[in-house]
CSV table of C-alpha atoms in Angstrom, one decimal:
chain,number,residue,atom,x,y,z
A,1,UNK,CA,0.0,0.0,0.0
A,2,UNK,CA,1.1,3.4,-0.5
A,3,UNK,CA,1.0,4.4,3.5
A,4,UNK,CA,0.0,2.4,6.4
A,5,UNK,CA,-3.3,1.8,7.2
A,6,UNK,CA,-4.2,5.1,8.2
A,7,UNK,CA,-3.2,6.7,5.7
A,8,UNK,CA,-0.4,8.5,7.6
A,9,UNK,CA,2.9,9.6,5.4
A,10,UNK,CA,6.0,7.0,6.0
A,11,UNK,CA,9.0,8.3,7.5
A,12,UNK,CA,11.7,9.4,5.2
A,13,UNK,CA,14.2,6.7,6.9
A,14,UNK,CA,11.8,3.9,5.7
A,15,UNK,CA,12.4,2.0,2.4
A,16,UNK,CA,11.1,4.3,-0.4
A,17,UNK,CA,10.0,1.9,-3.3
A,18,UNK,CA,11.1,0.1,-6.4
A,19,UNK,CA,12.9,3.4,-7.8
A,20,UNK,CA,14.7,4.1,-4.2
A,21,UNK,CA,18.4,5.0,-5.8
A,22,UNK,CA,17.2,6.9,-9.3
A,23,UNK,CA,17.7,10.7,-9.5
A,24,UNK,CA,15.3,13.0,-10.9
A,25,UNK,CA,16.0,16.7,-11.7
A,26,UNK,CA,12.4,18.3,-12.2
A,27,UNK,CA,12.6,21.5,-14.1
A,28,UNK,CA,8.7,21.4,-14.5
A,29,UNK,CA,5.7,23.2,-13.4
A,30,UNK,CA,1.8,23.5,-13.2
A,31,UNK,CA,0.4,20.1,-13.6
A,32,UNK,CA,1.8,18.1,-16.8
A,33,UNK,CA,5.4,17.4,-15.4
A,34,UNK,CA,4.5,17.7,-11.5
A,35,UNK,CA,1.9,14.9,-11.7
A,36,UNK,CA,4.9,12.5,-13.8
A,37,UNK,CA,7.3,13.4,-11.8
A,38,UNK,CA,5.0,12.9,-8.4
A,39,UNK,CA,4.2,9.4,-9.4
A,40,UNK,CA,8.4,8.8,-9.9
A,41,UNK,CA,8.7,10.2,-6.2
A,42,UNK,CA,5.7,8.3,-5.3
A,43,UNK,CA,7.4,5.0,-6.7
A,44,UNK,CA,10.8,6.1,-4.6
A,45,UNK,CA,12.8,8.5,-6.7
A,46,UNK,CA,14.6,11.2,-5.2
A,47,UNK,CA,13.2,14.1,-6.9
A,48,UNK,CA,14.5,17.7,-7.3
A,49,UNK,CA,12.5,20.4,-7.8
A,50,UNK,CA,13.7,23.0,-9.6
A,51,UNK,CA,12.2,26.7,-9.3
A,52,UNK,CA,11.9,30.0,-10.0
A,53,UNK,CA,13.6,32.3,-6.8
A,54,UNK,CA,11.0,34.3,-5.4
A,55,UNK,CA,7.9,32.5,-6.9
A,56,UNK,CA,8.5,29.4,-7.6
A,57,UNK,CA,6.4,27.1,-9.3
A,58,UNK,CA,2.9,29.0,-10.6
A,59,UNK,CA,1.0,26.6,-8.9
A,60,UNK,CA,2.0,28.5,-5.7
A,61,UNK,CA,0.0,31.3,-5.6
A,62,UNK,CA,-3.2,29.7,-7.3
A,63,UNK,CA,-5.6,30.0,-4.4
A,64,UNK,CA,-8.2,29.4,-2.4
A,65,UNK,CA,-8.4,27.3,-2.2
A,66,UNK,CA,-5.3,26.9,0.2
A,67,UNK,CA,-4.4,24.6,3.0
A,68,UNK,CA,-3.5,26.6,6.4
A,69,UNK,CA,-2.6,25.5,9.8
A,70,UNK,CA,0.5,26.3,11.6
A,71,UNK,CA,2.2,29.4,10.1
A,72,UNK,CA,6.0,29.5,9.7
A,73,UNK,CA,6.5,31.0,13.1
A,74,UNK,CA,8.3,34.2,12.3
A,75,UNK,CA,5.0,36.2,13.4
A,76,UNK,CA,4.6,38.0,10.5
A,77,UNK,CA,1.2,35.8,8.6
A,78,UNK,CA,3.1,34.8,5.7
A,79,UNK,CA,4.4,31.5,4.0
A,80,UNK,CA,0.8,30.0,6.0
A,81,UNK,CA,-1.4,29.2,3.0
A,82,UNK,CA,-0.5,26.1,0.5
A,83,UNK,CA,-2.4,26.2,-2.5
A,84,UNK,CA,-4.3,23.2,-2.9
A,85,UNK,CA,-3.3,23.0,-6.5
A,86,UNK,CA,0.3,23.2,-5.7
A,87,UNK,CA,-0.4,20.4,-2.5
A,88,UNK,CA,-2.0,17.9,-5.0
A,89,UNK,CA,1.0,17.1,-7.0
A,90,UNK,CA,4.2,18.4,-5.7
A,91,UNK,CA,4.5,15.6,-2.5
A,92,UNK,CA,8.1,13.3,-2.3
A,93,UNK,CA,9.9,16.3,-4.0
A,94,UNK,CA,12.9,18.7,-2.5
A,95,UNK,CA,12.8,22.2,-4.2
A,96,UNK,CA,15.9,24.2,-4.9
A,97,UNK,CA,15.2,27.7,-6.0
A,98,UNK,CA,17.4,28.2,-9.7
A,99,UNK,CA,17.4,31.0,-11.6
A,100,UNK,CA,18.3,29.4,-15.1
A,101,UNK,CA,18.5,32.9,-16.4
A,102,UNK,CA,22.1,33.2,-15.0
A,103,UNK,CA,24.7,31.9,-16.4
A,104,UNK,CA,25.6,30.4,-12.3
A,105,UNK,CA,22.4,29.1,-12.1
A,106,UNK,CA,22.4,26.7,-15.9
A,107,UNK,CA,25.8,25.9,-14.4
A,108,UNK,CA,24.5,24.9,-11.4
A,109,UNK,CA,21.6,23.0,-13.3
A,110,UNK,CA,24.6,21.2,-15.1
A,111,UNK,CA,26.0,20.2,-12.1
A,112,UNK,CA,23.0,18.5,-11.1
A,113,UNK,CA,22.2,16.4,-14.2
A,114,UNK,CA,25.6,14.7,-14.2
A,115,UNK,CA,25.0,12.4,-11.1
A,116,UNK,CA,20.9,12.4,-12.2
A,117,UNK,CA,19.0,9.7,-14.4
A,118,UNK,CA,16.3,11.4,-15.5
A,119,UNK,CA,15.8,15.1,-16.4
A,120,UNK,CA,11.8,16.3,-16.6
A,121,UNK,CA,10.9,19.9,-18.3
A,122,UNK,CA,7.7,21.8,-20.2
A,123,UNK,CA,9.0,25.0,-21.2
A,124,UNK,CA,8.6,26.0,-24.4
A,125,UNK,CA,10.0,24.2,-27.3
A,126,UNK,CA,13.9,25.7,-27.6
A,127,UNK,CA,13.7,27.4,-24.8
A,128,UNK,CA,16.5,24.9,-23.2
A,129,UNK,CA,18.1,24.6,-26.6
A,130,UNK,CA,18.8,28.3,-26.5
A,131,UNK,CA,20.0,28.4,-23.1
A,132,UNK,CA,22.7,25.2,-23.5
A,133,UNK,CA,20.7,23.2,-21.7
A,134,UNK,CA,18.8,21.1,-24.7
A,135,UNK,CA,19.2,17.0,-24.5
A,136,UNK,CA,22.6,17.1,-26.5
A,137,UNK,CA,24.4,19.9,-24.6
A,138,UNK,CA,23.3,17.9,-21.0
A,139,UNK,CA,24.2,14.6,-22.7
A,140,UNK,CA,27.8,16.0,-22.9
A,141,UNK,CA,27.5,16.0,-19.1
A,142,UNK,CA,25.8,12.9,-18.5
A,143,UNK,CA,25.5,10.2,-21.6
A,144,UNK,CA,23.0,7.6,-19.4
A,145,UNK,CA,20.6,10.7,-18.7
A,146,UNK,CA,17.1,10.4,-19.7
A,147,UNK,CA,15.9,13.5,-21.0
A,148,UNK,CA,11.8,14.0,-21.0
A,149,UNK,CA,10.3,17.1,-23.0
A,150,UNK,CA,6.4,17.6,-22.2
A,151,UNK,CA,4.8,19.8,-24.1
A,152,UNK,CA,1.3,20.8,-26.0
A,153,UNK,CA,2.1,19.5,-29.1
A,154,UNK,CA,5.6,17.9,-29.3
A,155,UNK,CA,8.3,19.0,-30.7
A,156,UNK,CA,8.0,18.5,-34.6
A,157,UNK,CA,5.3,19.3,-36.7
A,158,UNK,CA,3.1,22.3,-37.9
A,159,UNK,CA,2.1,23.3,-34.3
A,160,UNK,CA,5.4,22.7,-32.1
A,161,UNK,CA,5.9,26.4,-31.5
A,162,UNK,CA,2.3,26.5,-30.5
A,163,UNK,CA,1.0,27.6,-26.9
A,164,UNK,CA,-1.0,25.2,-25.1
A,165,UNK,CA,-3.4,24.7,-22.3
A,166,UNK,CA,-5.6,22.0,-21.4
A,167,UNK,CA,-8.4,23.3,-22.4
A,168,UNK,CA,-7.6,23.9,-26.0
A,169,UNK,CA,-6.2,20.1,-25.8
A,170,UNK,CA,-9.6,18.7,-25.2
A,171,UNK,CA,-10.7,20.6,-27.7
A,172,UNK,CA,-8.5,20.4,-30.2
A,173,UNK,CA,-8.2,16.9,-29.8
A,174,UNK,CA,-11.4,15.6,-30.0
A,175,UNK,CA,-12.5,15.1,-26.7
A,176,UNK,CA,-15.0,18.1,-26.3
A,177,UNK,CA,-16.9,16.9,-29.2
A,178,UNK,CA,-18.0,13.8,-27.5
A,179,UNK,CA,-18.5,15.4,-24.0
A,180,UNK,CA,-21.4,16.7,-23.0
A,181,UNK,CA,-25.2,16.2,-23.8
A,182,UNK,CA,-26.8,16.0,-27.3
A,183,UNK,CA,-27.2,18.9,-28.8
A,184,UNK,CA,-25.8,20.9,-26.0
A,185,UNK,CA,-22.2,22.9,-26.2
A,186,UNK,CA,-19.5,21.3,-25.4
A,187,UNK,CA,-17.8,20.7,-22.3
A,188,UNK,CA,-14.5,20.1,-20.7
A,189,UNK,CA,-13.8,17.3,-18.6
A,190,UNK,CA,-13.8,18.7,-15.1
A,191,UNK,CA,-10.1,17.8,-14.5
A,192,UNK,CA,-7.0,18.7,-16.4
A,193,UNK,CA,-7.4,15.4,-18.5
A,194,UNK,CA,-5.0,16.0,-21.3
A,195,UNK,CA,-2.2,17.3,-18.2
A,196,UNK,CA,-3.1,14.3,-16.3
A,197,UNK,CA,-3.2,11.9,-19.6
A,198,UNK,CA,0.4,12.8,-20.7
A,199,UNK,CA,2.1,13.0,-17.1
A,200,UNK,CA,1.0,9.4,-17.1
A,201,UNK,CA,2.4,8.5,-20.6
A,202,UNK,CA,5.6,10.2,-19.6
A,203,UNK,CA,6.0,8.4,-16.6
A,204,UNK,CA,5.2,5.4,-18.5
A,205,UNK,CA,8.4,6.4,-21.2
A,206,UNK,CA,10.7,7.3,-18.4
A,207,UNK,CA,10.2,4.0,-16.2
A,208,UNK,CA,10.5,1.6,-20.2
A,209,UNK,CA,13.9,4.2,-20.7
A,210,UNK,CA,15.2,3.4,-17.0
A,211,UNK,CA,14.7,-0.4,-18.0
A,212,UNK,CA,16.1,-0.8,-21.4
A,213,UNK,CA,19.1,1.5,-20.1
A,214,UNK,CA,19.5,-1.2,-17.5
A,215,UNK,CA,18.4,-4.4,-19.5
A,216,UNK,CA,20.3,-3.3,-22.8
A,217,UNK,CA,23.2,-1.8,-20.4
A,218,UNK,CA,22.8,1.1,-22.8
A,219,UNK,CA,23.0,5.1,-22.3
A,220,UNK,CA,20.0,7.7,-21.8
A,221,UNK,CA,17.8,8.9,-24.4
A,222,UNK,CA,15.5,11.5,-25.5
A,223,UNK,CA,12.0,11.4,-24.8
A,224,UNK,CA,9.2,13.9,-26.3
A,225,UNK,CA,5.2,13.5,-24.9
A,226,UNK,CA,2.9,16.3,-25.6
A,227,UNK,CA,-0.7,16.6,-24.6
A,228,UNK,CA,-2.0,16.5,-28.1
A,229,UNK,CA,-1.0,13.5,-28.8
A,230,UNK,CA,-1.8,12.4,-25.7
A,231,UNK,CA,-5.4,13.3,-26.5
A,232,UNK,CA,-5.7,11.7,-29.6
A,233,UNK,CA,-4.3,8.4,-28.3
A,234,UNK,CA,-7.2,8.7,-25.6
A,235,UNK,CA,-10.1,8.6,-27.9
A,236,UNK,CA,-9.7,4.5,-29.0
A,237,UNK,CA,-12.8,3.4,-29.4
A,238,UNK,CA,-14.3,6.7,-30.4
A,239,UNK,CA,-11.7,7.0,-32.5
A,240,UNK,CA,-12.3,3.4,-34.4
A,241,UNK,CA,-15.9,4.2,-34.1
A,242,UNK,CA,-15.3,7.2,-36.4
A,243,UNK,CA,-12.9,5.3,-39.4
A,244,UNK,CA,-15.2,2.2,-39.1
A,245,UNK,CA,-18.4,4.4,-39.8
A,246,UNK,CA,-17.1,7.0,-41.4
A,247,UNK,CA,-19.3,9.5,-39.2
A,248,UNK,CA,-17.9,11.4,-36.6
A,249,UNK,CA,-19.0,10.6,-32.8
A,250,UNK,CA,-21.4,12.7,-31.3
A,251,UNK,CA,-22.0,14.2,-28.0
A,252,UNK,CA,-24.5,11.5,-25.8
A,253,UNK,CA,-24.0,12.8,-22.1
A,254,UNK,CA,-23.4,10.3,-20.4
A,255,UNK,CA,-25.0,7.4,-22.7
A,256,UNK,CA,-22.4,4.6,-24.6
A,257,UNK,CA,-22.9,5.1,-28.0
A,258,UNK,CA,-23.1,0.9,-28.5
A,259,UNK,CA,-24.7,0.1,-25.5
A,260,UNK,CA,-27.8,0.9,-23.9
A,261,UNK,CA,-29.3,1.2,-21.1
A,262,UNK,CA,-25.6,2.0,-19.9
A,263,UNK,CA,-26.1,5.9,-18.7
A,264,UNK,CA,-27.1,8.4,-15.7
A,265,UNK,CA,-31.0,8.9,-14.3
A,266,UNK,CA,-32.0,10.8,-11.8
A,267,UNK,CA,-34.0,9.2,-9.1
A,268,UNK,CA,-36.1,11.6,-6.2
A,269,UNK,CA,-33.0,12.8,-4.8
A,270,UNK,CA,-30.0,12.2,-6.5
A,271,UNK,CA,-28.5,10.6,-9.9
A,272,UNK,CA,-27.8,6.5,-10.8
A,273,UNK,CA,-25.8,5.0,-13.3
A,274,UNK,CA,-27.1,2.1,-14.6
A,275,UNK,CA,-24.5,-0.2,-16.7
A,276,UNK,CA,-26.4,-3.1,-18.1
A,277,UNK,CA,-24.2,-3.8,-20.5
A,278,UNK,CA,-25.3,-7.7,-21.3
A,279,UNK,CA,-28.2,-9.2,-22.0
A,280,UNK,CA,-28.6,-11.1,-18.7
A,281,UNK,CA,-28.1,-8.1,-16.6
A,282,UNK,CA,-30.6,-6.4,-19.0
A,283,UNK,CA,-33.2,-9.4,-17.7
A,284,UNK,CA,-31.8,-8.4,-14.0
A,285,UNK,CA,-32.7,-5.0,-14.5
A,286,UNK,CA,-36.4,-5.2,-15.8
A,287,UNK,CA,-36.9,-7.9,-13.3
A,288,UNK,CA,-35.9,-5.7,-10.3
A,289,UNK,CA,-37.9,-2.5,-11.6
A,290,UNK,CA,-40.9,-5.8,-12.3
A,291,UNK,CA,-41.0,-4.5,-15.9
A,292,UNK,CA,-40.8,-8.0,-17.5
A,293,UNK,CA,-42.6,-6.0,-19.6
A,294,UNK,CA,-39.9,-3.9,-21.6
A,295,UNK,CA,-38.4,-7.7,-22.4
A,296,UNK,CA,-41.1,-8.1,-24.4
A,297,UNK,CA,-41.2,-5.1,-26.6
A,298,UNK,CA,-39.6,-5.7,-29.5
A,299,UNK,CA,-37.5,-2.4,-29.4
A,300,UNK,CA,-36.2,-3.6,-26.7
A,301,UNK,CA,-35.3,-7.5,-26.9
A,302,UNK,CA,-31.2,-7.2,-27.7
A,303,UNK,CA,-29.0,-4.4,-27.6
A,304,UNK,CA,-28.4,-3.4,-30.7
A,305,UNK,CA,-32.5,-3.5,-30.5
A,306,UNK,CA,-32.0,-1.1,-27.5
A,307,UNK,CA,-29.4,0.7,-29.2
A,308,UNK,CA,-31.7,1.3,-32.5
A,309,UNK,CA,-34.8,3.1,-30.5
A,310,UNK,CA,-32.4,4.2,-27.5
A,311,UNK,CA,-34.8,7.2,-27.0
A,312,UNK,CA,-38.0,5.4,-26.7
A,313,UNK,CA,-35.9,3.0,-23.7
A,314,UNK,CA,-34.6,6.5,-22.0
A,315,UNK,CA,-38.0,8.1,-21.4
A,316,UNK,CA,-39.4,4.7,-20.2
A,317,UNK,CA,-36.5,4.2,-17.4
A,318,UNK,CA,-36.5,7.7,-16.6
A,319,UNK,CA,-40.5,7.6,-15.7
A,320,UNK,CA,-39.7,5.0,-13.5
A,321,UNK,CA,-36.4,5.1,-11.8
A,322,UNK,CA,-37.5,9.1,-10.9
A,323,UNK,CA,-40.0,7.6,-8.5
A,324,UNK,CA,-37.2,6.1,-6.1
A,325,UNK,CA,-35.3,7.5,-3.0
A,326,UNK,CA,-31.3,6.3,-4.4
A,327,UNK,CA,-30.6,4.0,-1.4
A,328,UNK,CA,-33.8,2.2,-2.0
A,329,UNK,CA,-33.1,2.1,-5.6
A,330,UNK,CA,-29.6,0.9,-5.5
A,331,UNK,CA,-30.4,-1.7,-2.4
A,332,UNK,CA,-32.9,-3.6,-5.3
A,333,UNK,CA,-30.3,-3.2,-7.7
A,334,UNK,CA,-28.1,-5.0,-5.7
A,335,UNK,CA,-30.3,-7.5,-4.9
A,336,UNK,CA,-30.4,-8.6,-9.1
A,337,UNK,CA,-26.8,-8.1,-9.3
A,338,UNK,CA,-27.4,-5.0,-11.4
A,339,UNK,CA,-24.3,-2.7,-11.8
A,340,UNK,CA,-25.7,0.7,-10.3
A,341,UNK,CA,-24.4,3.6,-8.5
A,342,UNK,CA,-24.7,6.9,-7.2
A,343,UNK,CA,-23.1,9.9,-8.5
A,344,UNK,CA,-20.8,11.0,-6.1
A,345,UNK,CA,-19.5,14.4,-5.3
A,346,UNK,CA,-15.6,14.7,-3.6
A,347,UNK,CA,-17.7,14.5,0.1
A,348,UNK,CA,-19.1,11.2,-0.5
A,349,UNK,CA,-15.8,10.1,-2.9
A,350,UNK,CA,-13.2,10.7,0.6
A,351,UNK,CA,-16.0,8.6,2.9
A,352,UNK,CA,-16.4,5.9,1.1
A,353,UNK,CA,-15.2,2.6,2.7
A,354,UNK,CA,-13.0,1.6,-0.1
A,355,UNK,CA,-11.1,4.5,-0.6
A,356,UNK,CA,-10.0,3.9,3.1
A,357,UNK,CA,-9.2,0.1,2.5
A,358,UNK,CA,-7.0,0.7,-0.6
A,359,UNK,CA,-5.4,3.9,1.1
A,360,UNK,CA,-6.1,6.3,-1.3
A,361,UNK,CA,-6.9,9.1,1.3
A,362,UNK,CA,-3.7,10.2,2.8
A,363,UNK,CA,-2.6,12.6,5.0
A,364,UNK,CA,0.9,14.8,5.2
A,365,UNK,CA,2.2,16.9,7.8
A,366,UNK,CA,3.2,20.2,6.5
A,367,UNK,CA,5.6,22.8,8.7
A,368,UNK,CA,3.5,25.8,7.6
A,369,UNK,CA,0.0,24.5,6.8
A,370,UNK,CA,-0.8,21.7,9.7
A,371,UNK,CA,-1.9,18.9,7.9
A,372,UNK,CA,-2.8,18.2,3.9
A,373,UNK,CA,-5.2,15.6,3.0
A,374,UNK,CA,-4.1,14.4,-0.5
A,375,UNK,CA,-5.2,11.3,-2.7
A,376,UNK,CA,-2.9,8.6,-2.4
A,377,UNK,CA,-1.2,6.7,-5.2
A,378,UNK,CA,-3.4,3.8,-7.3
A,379,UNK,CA,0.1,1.7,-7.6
A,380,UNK,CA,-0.2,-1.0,-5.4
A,381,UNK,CA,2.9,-3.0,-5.7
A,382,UNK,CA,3.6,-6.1,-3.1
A,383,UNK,CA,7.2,-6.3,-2.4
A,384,UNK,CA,8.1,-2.6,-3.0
A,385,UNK,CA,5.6,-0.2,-2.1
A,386,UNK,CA,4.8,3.4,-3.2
A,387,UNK,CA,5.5,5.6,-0.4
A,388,UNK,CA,4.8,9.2,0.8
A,389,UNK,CA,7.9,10.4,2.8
A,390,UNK,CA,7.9,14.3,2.1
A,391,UNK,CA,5.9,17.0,2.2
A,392,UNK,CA,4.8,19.0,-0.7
A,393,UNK,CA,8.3,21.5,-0.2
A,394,UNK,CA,8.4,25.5,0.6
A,395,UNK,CA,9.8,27.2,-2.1
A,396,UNK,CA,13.4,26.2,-1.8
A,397,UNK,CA,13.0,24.5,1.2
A,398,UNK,CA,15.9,22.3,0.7
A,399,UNK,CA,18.9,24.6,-1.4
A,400,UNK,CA,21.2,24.6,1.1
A,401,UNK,CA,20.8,20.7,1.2
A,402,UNK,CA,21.0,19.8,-2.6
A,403,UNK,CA,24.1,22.0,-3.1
A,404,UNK,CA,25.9,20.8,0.4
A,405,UNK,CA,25.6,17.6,-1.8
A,406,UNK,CA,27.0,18.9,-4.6
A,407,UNK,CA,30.1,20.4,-2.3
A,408,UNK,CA,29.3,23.5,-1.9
A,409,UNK,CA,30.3,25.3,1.5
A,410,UNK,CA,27.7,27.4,3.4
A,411,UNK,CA,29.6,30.6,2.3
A,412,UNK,CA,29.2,29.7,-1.5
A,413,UNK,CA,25.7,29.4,-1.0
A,414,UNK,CA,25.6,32.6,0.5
A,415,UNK,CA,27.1,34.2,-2.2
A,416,UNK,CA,24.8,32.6,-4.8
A,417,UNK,CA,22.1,33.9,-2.7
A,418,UNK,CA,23.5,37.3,-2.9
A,419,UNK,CA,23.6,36.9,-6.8
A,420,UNK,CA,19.7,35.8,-6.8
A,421,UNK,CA,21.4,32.7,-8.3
A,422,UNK,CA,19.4,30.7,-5.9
């Protein structure tokens, strides 16, 4: 499990994973490279933040809301609030202020890649390359680093140069058209899917890198995720739907365009999913509601059947699933073995009895903001579990300590402080 059965954090001294020993230098921000490079810290890397003195990562100062509890005991209100944005993916990291603007400071960042394994960054495409610190000028310092580029649309093609947001990912990339109901405008996916989507496939390219460097006993490499692609990846079946048919998907709520009754109803006071998506459970279903009826109706019989007059089915559930309270509802749905649920909201999500048996509700204590509640991570591993063993940082929180590592004496630092190098 990721912590123990409390969900308290693990302390530091305690066996950090399956990637305890990798380094990770994390020139990223927002959300895109913070979540990948979370889940590496997560799975035991040591990971080192780099930011921005002063500010830091933008994530920072996006609140409320914000986490606030103890104050950093000078007296004077600040450095309290943590923005829970910044909170929810910056955990199992160490964050040295930079300022890569310098000349010191992309020496210092030099420094630090030749003794790291993987280097993480989303600026803009060339930005690094017109600073020296592109993937061939930091494989002159290190040849076995891996070097992951995030950004909106990669870095080749008619767009690469491009701004991105999430936003104009889902859009752009197909999602939005299929999201939301029929004949309704469009809507984003309440999260930062396409982020989220390509801090998972970069995570996914660093940890096959890491093994085939190991496996083939060969150097680093270059790798290059953006969101766009990410998106396009992520619509499968919508996608094969299209070039099978020839007809582009269409927005359906929450309906399955190949299955039906497989959607959201509201009931007296709240919303069910229903998933019936097989013939027996179909049976199940009318049997519960006692509408042996609908198996009858020859709209009805199979799916594609279903499928065909998929309006005429909707307003006939509807009628009668709006007549239940939803415990009563989902208590006889149960009762047929009937895949139904309530919609729930982040309230009901954090209460529910699973998400305290599988540990994905974990706490952290924080030296300015008392204690964070944060989900906890999905990877479940037997032998070498994911831990959490550090707080989200402070903004350079740990400076002093990366670059007493990397032999500097207290005066040095100093002086770089002095300079705003750090």
């Amino acid at each position: 499990m990721l912590v123990p059965m409390v969900g308290e954090a693990r302390d530091p001294d305690d066996s950090a994973g399956p990637l305890d020993g990798v380094t990770v230098v994390d020139a990223s921000q927002v959300l895109v490279g913070p979540f990948c490079t979370m889940q590496l810290g997560d799975l035991g890397a040591d990971v080192i933040k780099i930011e921005r003195p002063g500010t830091g990562d933008q994530t920072r100062g996006w609140y409320p809301p914000q986490f606030e509890g103890k104050g950093d005991g000078d007296g004077d209100g600040d450095g309290d609030a943590v923005s829970a944005y910044y909170a929810s993916v910056n955990r199992n990291k160490r964050s040295i202020t930079l300022n890569l603007k310098t000349d010191e400071g992309r020496d210092l960042l030099r420094e630090l890649v030749r003794d790291a394994d993987v280097f993480v960054e989303n600026f803009r495409v060339g930005t690094l390359e017109e600073w020296g610190l592109g993937y061939e000028d930091l494989r002159e310092e290190n040849d076995d680093l891996i070097y992951c580029s995030l950004s909106g649309y990669g870095e080749w093609g008619p767009y690469a140069e491009k701004p991105a947001y999430d936003l104009i990912m889902q859009a752009e990339g197909g999602l939005m058209s299929i999201t939301g109901e029929e004949g309704r405008e469009p809507v984003r996916v309440g999260v930062a899917i396409a982020d989220i989507g390509a801090g998972m496939y970069a995570t996914q390219a660093i940890l096959a890198a890491l093994f085939h460097r190991e496996l083939q006993d060969a150097g680093g490499q270059k790798i290059d995720v953006s969101l766009f692609d990410g998106q396009v990846a992520w619509m499968s079946y919508m996608a094969a739907n299209y070039f099978a048919s020839g007809e582009p998907p269409e927005r359906m709520g929450s309906k399955h365009p190949t299955i039906a009754p497989y959607q959201a109803f509201p009931t007296q006071n709240s919303y069910v999913v229903v998933a019936a998506a097989s013939e027996k459970l179909w049976r199940n279903f009318c049997r519960a509601l006692e509408r042996e009826d609908l198996l009858e109706d020859a709209r009805f019989r199979t799916n594609a059947d279903r499928v065909e007059h998929r309006s005429d089915l909707e307003a006939e559930l509807r009628s009668e699933l709006v007549e239940y309270q939803i415990d009563d509802l989902l208590d006889l749905l149960e009762e047929y073995d009937v895949p139904a649920r309530k919609v729930h909201d982040m309230e009901d999500v954090f209460e529910h009895p699973q998400v305290e048996a599988r540990g994905m509700h974990s706490r952290i204590d924080h030296p300015t903001a008392g204690t964070i509640d944060v989900p906890g991570s999905p990877m479940h591993l037997s032998q070498t579990p994911t831990t959490i063993r550090r707080h989200p940082p402070t903004l350079g929180e740990h400076s002093a300590d990366v670059l007493a590592e990397l032999g500097y004496s207290d005066r040095e630092i100093e002086k770089l402080k002095d300079a705003d190098v750090i």
